[in-house]
Amino acid sequence: MSEESAGIPLADVLRAANELVSAGLIEDYALGGALAAIYYVEPFTTYDADIIFITKDKALSAGIPAIYSHLKSKGWRVEREHLLVNDFPVQFLAASGLTEEAVRKAKPIEYEGVPAKVFRPEYIIAVAASVGRHKDLARIEQLLKHVKIDKTLLDDILRRYKLKLPKR
């Protein structure tokens, strides 16, 4: 990721996610969604950051309130389903199934000196295929066209999660 994310306080978002791991509130996390795709391809418009996390406590309700409470104590505001850092919306989404595997297999990166993880492109494609919105299908097309994809890995993920790519 380069300057395409100007105005997005991504380093702050990643720093906060790292703090949640250090505080023992989550086991692990990775950047998913549009910002993960932007790591690999040309920038496009996105309105939030998706942090996909693995809970320490498998009861989903145990993780979300603790995350919100911790980040609110650090000055983050809440607006509907988002937490806001510098007025930029961030969604913390509990991982399960495909997304949990995507977090566990995520690519380690460093962004502005902050260590983090980002979904691998094969998992971005699989998650997009599972959602199937128009913008997700466009993201699949863009990744397949511009990124070196491990086809064996992608085919394995799609087979195991019973997903299909859109017809080209």
PDB file of C-alpha atoms in Angstrom:
ATOM      1  CA  MET A   1       0.000   0.000   0.000  1.00  0.00           C
ATOM      2  CA  SER A   2       1.283   3.420  -0.804  1.00  0.00           C
ATOM      3  CA  GLU A   3      -0.057   6.938  -0.720  1.00  0.00           C
ATOM      4  CA  GLU A   4      -3.407   5.802  -2.142  1.00  0.00           C
ATOM      5  CA  SER A   5      -4.634   5.568   1.401  1.00  0.00           C
ATOM      6  CA  ALA A   6      -3.915   9.231   2.152  1.00  0.00           C
ATOM      7  CA  GLY A   7      -6.578  10.348   4.561  1.00  0.00           C
ATOM      8  CA  ILE A   8      -7.081   6.820   5.865  1.00  0.00           C
ATOM      9  CA  PRO A   9      -5.457   6.489   9.290  1.00  0.00           C
ATOM     10  CA  LEU A  10      -4.497   2.895   8.522  1.00  0.00           C
ATOM     11  CA  ALA A  11      -1.393   2.872  10.734  1.00  0.00           C
ATOM     12  CA  ASP A  12      -3.607   3.918  13.665  1.00  0.00           C
ATOM     13  CA  VAL A  13      -6.102   1.174  12.824  1.00  0.00           C
ATOM     14  CA  LEU A  14      -3.368  -1.467  12.666  1.00  0.00           C
ATOM     15  CA  ARG A  15      -1.731  -0.158  15.837  1.00  0.00           C
ATOM     16  CA  ALA A  16      -5.093  -0.474  17.622  1.00  0.00           C
ATOM     17  CA  ALA A  17      -5.568  -4.035  16.355  1.00  0.00           C
ATOM     18  CA  ASN A  18      -2.081  -4.914  17.625  1.00  0.00           C
ATOM     19  CA  GLU A  19      -3.024  -3.425  21.020  1.00  0.00           C
ATOM     20  CA  LEU A  20      -6.127  -5.652  21.115  1.00  0.00           C
ATOM     21  CA  VAL A  21      -3.881  -8.696  20.637  1.00  0.00           C
ATOM     22  CA  SER A  22      -1.405  -7.472  23.290  1.00  0.00           C
ATOM     23  CA  ALA A  23      -4.259  -6.780  25.721  1.00  0.00           C
ATOM     24  CA  GLY A  24      -5.504 -10.348  25.230  1.00  0.00           C
ATOM     25  CA  LEU A  25      -8.856  -9.213  23.838  1.00  0.00           C
ATOM     26  CA  ILE A  26      -8.380 -11.014  20.511  1.00  0.00           C
ATOM     27  CA  GLU A  27      -6.167 -13.904  19.446  1.00  0.00           C
ATOM     28  CA  ASP A  28      -5.178 -12.573  16.023  1.00  0.00           C
ATOM     29  CA  TYR A  29      -6.397 -10.365  13.181  1.00  0.00           C
ATOM     30  CA  ALA A  30      -5.831  -9.424   9.565  1.00  0.00           C
ATOM     31  CA  LEU A  31      -6.872  -6.610   7.289  1.00  0.00           C
ATOM     32  CA  GLY A  32      -9.609  -7.846   4.962  1.00  0.00           C
ATOM     33  CA  GLY A  33     -12.083  -6.350   2.503  1.00  0.00           C
ATOM     34  CA  ALA A  34     -11.318  -3.533   0.085  1.00  0.00           C
ATOM     35  CA  LEU A  35      -8.201  -2.273   1.866  1.00  0.00           C
ATOM     36  CA  ALA A  36      -6.711  -5.761   1.717  1.00  0.00           C
ATOM     37  CA  ALA A  37      -7.376  -5.831  -2.039  1.00  0.00           C
ATOM     38  CA  ILE A  38      -5.782  -2.385  -2.414  1.00  0.00           C
ATOM     39  CA  TYR A  39      -2.593  -3.868  -0.959  1.00  0.00           C
ATOM     40  CA  TYR A  40      -2.321  -5.936  -4.153  1.00  0.00           C
ATOM     41  CA  VAL A  41      -3.963  -3.836  -6.894  1.00  0.00           C
ATOM     42  CA  GLU A  42      -4.593  -0.269  -7.997  1.00  0.00           C
ATOM     43  CA  PRO A  43      -6.506   1.859  -5.506  1.00  0.00           C
ATOM     44  CA  PHE A  44     -10.263   2.268  -5.652  1.00  0.00           C
ATOM     45  CA  THR A  45     -12.794   3.926  -3.398  1.00  0.00           C
ATOM     46  CA  THR A  46     -13.526   2.379  -0.042  1.00  0.00           C
ATOM     47  CA  TYR A  47     -15.470   3.762   2.875  1.00  0.00           C
ATOM     48  CA  ASP A  48     -14.152   1.730   5.777  1.00  0.00           C
ATOM     49  CA  ALA A  49     -11.499  -0.662   6.992  1.00  0.00           C
ATOM     50  CA  ASP A  50     -12.385  -4.245   7.834  1.00  0.00           C
ATOM     51  CA  ILE A  51     -10.377  -5.840  10.622  1.00  0.00           C
ATOM     52  CA  ILE A  52     -11.218  -9.526  10.769  1.00  0.00           C
ATOM     53  CA  PHE A  53     -10.316 -10.988  14.143  1.00  0.00           C
ATOM     54  CA  ILE A  54     -10.176 -14.337  15.879  1.00  0.00           C
ATOM     55  CA  THR A  55     -11.745 -14.149  19.309  1.00  0.00           C
ATOM     56  CA  LYS A  56      -9.967 -15.391  22.410  1.00  0.00           C
ATOM     57  CA  ASP A  57     -13.344 -16.389  23.812  1.00  0.00           C
ATOM     58  CA  LYS A  58     -15.398 -18.289  21.242  1.00  0.00           C
ATOM     59  CA  ALA A  59     -18.599 -16.684  22.545  1.00  0.00           C
ATOM     60  CA  LEU A  60     -18.912 -13.864  20.001  1.00  0.00           C
ATOM     61  CA  SER A  61     -20.594 -11.509  22.433  1.00  0.00           C
ATOM     62  CA  ALA A  62     -17.550 -11.676  24.720  1.00  0.00           C
ATOM     63  CA  GLY A  63     -15.239 -10.155  22.093  1.00  0.00           C
ATOM     64  CA  ILE A  64     -17.182  -7.258  20.554  1.00  0.00           C
ATOM     65  CA  PRO A  65     -18.130  -5.348  23.743  1.00  0.00           C
ATOM     66  CA  ALA A  66     -14.563  -5.642  25.068  1.00  0.00           C
ATOM     67  CA  ILE A  67     -13.123  -4.363  21.773  1.00  0.00           C
ATOM     68  CA  TYR A  68     -15.524  -1.413  21.679  1.00  0.00           C
ATOM     69  CA  SER A  69     -14.879  -0.580  25.332  1.00  0.00           C
ATOM     70  CA  HIS A  70     -11.105  -0.727  24.893  1.00  0.00           C
ATOM     71  CA  LEU A  71     -11.062   1.434  21.764  1.00  0.00           C
ATOM     72  CA  LYS A  72     -13.561   3.939  23.179  1.00  0.00           C
ATOM     73  CA  SER A  73     -11.202   4.356  26.146  1.00  0.00           C
ATOM     74  CA  LYS A  74      -8.500   5.269  23.593  1.00  0.00           C
ATOM     75  CA  GLY A  75     -10.656   8.024  22.075  1.00  0.00           C
ATOM     76  CA  TRP A  76     -12.392   6.094  19.289  1.00  0.00           C
ATOM     77  CA  ARG A  77     -16.047   7.007  18.720  1.00  0.00           C
ATOM     78  CA  VAL A  78     -18.877   4.653  17.826  1.00  0.00           C
ATOM     79  CA  GLU A  79     -21.217   5.318  14.907  1.00  0.00           C
ATOM     80  CA  ARG A  80     -23.668   2.500  14.158  1.00  0.00           C
ATOM     81  CA  GLU A  81     -21.620  -0.653  13.429  1.00  0.00           C
ATOM     82  CA  HIS A  82     -18.347   1.246  13.018  1.00  0.00           C
ATOM     83  CA  LEU A  83     -15.701   2.509  15.362  1.00  0.00           C
ATOM     84  CA  LEU A  84     -14.250   5.819  14.150  1.00  0.00           C
ATOM     85  CA  VAL A  85     -10.599   6.795  14.282  1.00  0.00           C
ATOM     86  CA  ASN A  86      -9.966  10.319  12.981  1.00  0.00           C
ATOM     87  CA  ASP A  87     -13.514  10.147  11.548  1.00  0.00           C
ATOM     88  CA  PHE A  88     -12.613   7.082   9.459  1.00  0.00           C
ATOM     89  CA  PRO A  89     -14.938   4.087   9.975  1.00  0.00           C
ATOM     90  CA  VAL A  90     -13.523   0.727  10.990  1.00  0.00           C
ATOM     91  CA  GLN A  91     -15.466  -2.515  11.312  1.00  0.00           C
ATOM     92  CA  PHE A  92     -14.196  -5.250  13.595  1.00  0.00           C
ATOM     93  CA  LEU A  93     -15.668  -8.525  12.343  1.00  0.00           C
ATOM     94  CA  ALA A  94     -15.328 -11.858  14.135  1.00  0.00           C
ATOM     95  CA  ALA A  95     -13.789 -14.534  11.955  1.00  0.00           C
ATOM     96  CA  SER A  96     -15.274 -17.967  11.398  1.00  0.00           C
ATOM     97  CA  GLY A  97     -14.787 -20.678   8.811  1.00  0.00           C
ATOM     98  CA  LEU A  98     -13.264 -19.169   5.662  1.00  0.00           C
ATOM     99  CA  THR A  99     -12.396 -15.841   7.274  1.00  0.00           C
ATOM    100  CA  GLU A 100     -10.746 -17.529  10.275  1.00  0.00           C
ATOM    101  CA  GLU A 101      -8.592 -19.543   7.885  1.00  0.00           C
ATOM    102  CA  ALA A 102      -7.816 -16.322   5.979  1.00  0.00           C
ATOM    103  CA  VAL A 103      -6.615 -14.648   9.195  1.00  0.00           C
ATOM    104  CA  ARG A 104      -4.477 -17.644  10.147  1.00  0.00           C
ATOM    105  CA  LYS A 105      -2.893 -17.743   6.659  1.00  0.00           C
ATOM    106  CA  ALA A 106      -2.615 -13.949   6.245  1.00  0.00           C
ATOM    107  CA  LYS A 107       0.523 -12.334   4.864  1.00  0.00           C
ATOM    108  CA  PRO A 108       2.661 -10.480   7.423  1.00  0.00           C
ATOM    109  CA  ILE A 109       3.338  -6.891   6.336  1.00  0.00           C
ATOM    110  CA  GLU A 110       4.628  -3.650   7.744  1.00  0.00           C
ATOM    111  CA  TYR A 111       2.717  -0.439   7.115  1.00  0.00           C
ATOM    112  CA  GLU A 112       4.323   2.841   8.160  1.00  0.00           C
ATOM    113  CA  GLY A 113       6.444   0.915  10.658  1.00  0.00           C
ATOM    114  CA  VAL A 114       3.468  -0.962  12.111  1.00  0.00           C
ATOM    115  CA  PRO A 115       3.545  -4.771  11.846  1.00  0.00           C
ATOM    116  CA  ALA A 116       0.277  -6.214  10.593  1.00  0.00           C
ATOM    117  CA  LYS A 117      -1.267  -8.953   8.485  1.00  0.00           C
ATOM    118  CA  VAL A 118      -3.318  -8.750   5.307  1.00  0.00           C
ATOM    119  CA  PHE A 119      -5.467 -11.411   3.663  1.00  0.00           C
ATOM    120  CA  ARG A 120      -3.677 -13.211   0.835  1.00  0.00           C
ATOM    121  CA  PRO A 121      -5.233 -12.532  -2.574  1.00  0.00           C
ATOM    122  CA  GLU A 122      -6.589 -16.076  -2.867  1.00  0.00           C
ATOM    123  CA  TYR A 123      -8.595 -15.560   0.322  1.00  0.00           C
ATOM    124  CA  ILE A 124      -9.776 -12.107  -0.768  1.00  0.00           C
ATOM    125  CA  ILE A 125     -11.111 -13.762  -3.933  1.00  0.00           C
ATOM    126  CA  ALA A 126     -12.776 -16.603  -2.021  1.00  0.00           C
ATOM    127  CA  VAL A 127     -14.428 -14.260   0.483  1.00  0.00           C
ATOM    128  CA  ALA A 128     -15.610 -12.010  -2.372  1.00  0.00           C
ATOM    129  CA  ALA A 129     -17.041 -15.069  -4.159  1.00  0.00           C
ATOM    130  CA  SER A 130     -18.899 -16.055  -0.991  1.00  0.00           C
ATOM    131  CA  VAL A 131     -20.472 -12.587  -0.722  1.00  0.00           C
ATOM    132  CA  GLY A 132     -21.176 -12.087  -4.427  1.00  0.00           C
ATOM    133  CA  ARG A 133     -22.070  -8.391  -4.533  1.00  0.00           C
ATOM    134  CA  HIS A 134     -21.312  -6.498  -7.744  1.00  0.00           C
ATOM    135  CA  LYS A 135     -18.316  -4.748  -6.152  1.00  0.00           C
ATOM    136  CA  ASP A 136     -17.008  -8.107  -4.893  1.00  0.00           C
ATOM    137  CA  LEU A 137     -17.241  -9.614  -8.376  1.00  0.00           C
ATOM    138  CA  ALA A 138     -15.345  -6.594  -9.767  1.00  0.00           C
ATOM    139  CA  ARG A 139     -12.680  -7.097  -7.079  1.00  0.00           C
ATOM    140  CA  ILE A 140     -12.299 -10.756  -8.093  1.00  0.00           C
ATOM    141  CA  GLU A 141     -11.840  -9.722 -11.729  1.00  0.00           C
ATOM    142  CA  GLN A 142      -9.268  -7.084 -10.803  1.00  0.00           C
ATOM    143  CA  LEU A 143      -7.253  -9.460  -8.624  1.00  0.00           C
ATOM    144  CA  LEU A 144      -7.301 -12.248 -11.205  1.00  0.00           C
ATOM    145  CA  LYS A 145      -6.166  -9.830 -13.905  1.00  0.00           C
ATOM    146  CA  HIS A 146      -3.400  -8.006 -12.031  1.00  0.00           C
ATOM    147  CA  VAL A 147      -2.051 -10.285  -9.284  1.00  0.00           C
ATOM    148  CA  LYS A 148      -0.048 -13.496  -9.457  1.00  0.00           C
ATOM    149  CA  ILE A 149      -2.535 -15.903  -7.910  1.00  0.00           C
ATOM    150  CA  ASP A 150      -1.621 -19.330  -6.562  1.00  0.00           C
ATOM    151  CA  LYS A 151      -4.258 -21.169  -8.617  1.00  0.00           C
ATOM    152  CA  THR A 152      -3.725 -24.439  -6.738  1.00  0.00           C
ATOM    153  CA  LEU A 153      -4.373 -22.717  -3.418  1.00  0.00           C
ATOM    154  CA  LEU A 154      -7.357 -20.780  -4.777  1.00  0.00           C
ATOM    155  CA  ASP A 155      -8.900 -23.921  -6.291  1.00  0.00           C
ATOM    156  CA  ASP A 156      -8.398 -25.770  -2.991  1.00  0.00           C
ATOM    157  CA  ILE A 157     -10.056 -22.972  -0.973  1.00  0.00           C
ATOM    158  CA  LEU A 158     -12.985 -22.740  -3.404  1.00  0.00           C
ATOM    159  CA  ARG A 159     -13.463 -26.526  -3.370  1.00  0.00           C
ATOM    160  CA  ARG A 160     -13.336 -26.845   0.433  1.00  0.00           C
ATOM    161  CA  TYR A 161     -15.811 -23.991   0.964  1.00  0.00           C
ATOM    162  CA  LYS A 162     -18.021 -25.025  -1.996  1.00  0.00           C
ATOM    163  CA  LEU A 163     -17.573 -21.698  -3.803  1.00  0.00           C
ATOM    164  CA  LYS A 164     -17.436 -20.855  -7.479  1.00  0.00           C
ATOM    165  CA  LEU A 165     -15.881 -17.942  -9.317  1.00  0.00           C
ATOM    166  CA  PRO A 166     -18.171 -15.898 -11.531  1.00  0.00           C
ATOM    167  CA  LYS A 167     -18.186 -16.809 -15.203  1.00  0.00           C
ATOM    168  CA  ARG A 168     -15.824 -14.586 -17.189  1.00  0.00           C
TER     169      ARG A 168
END
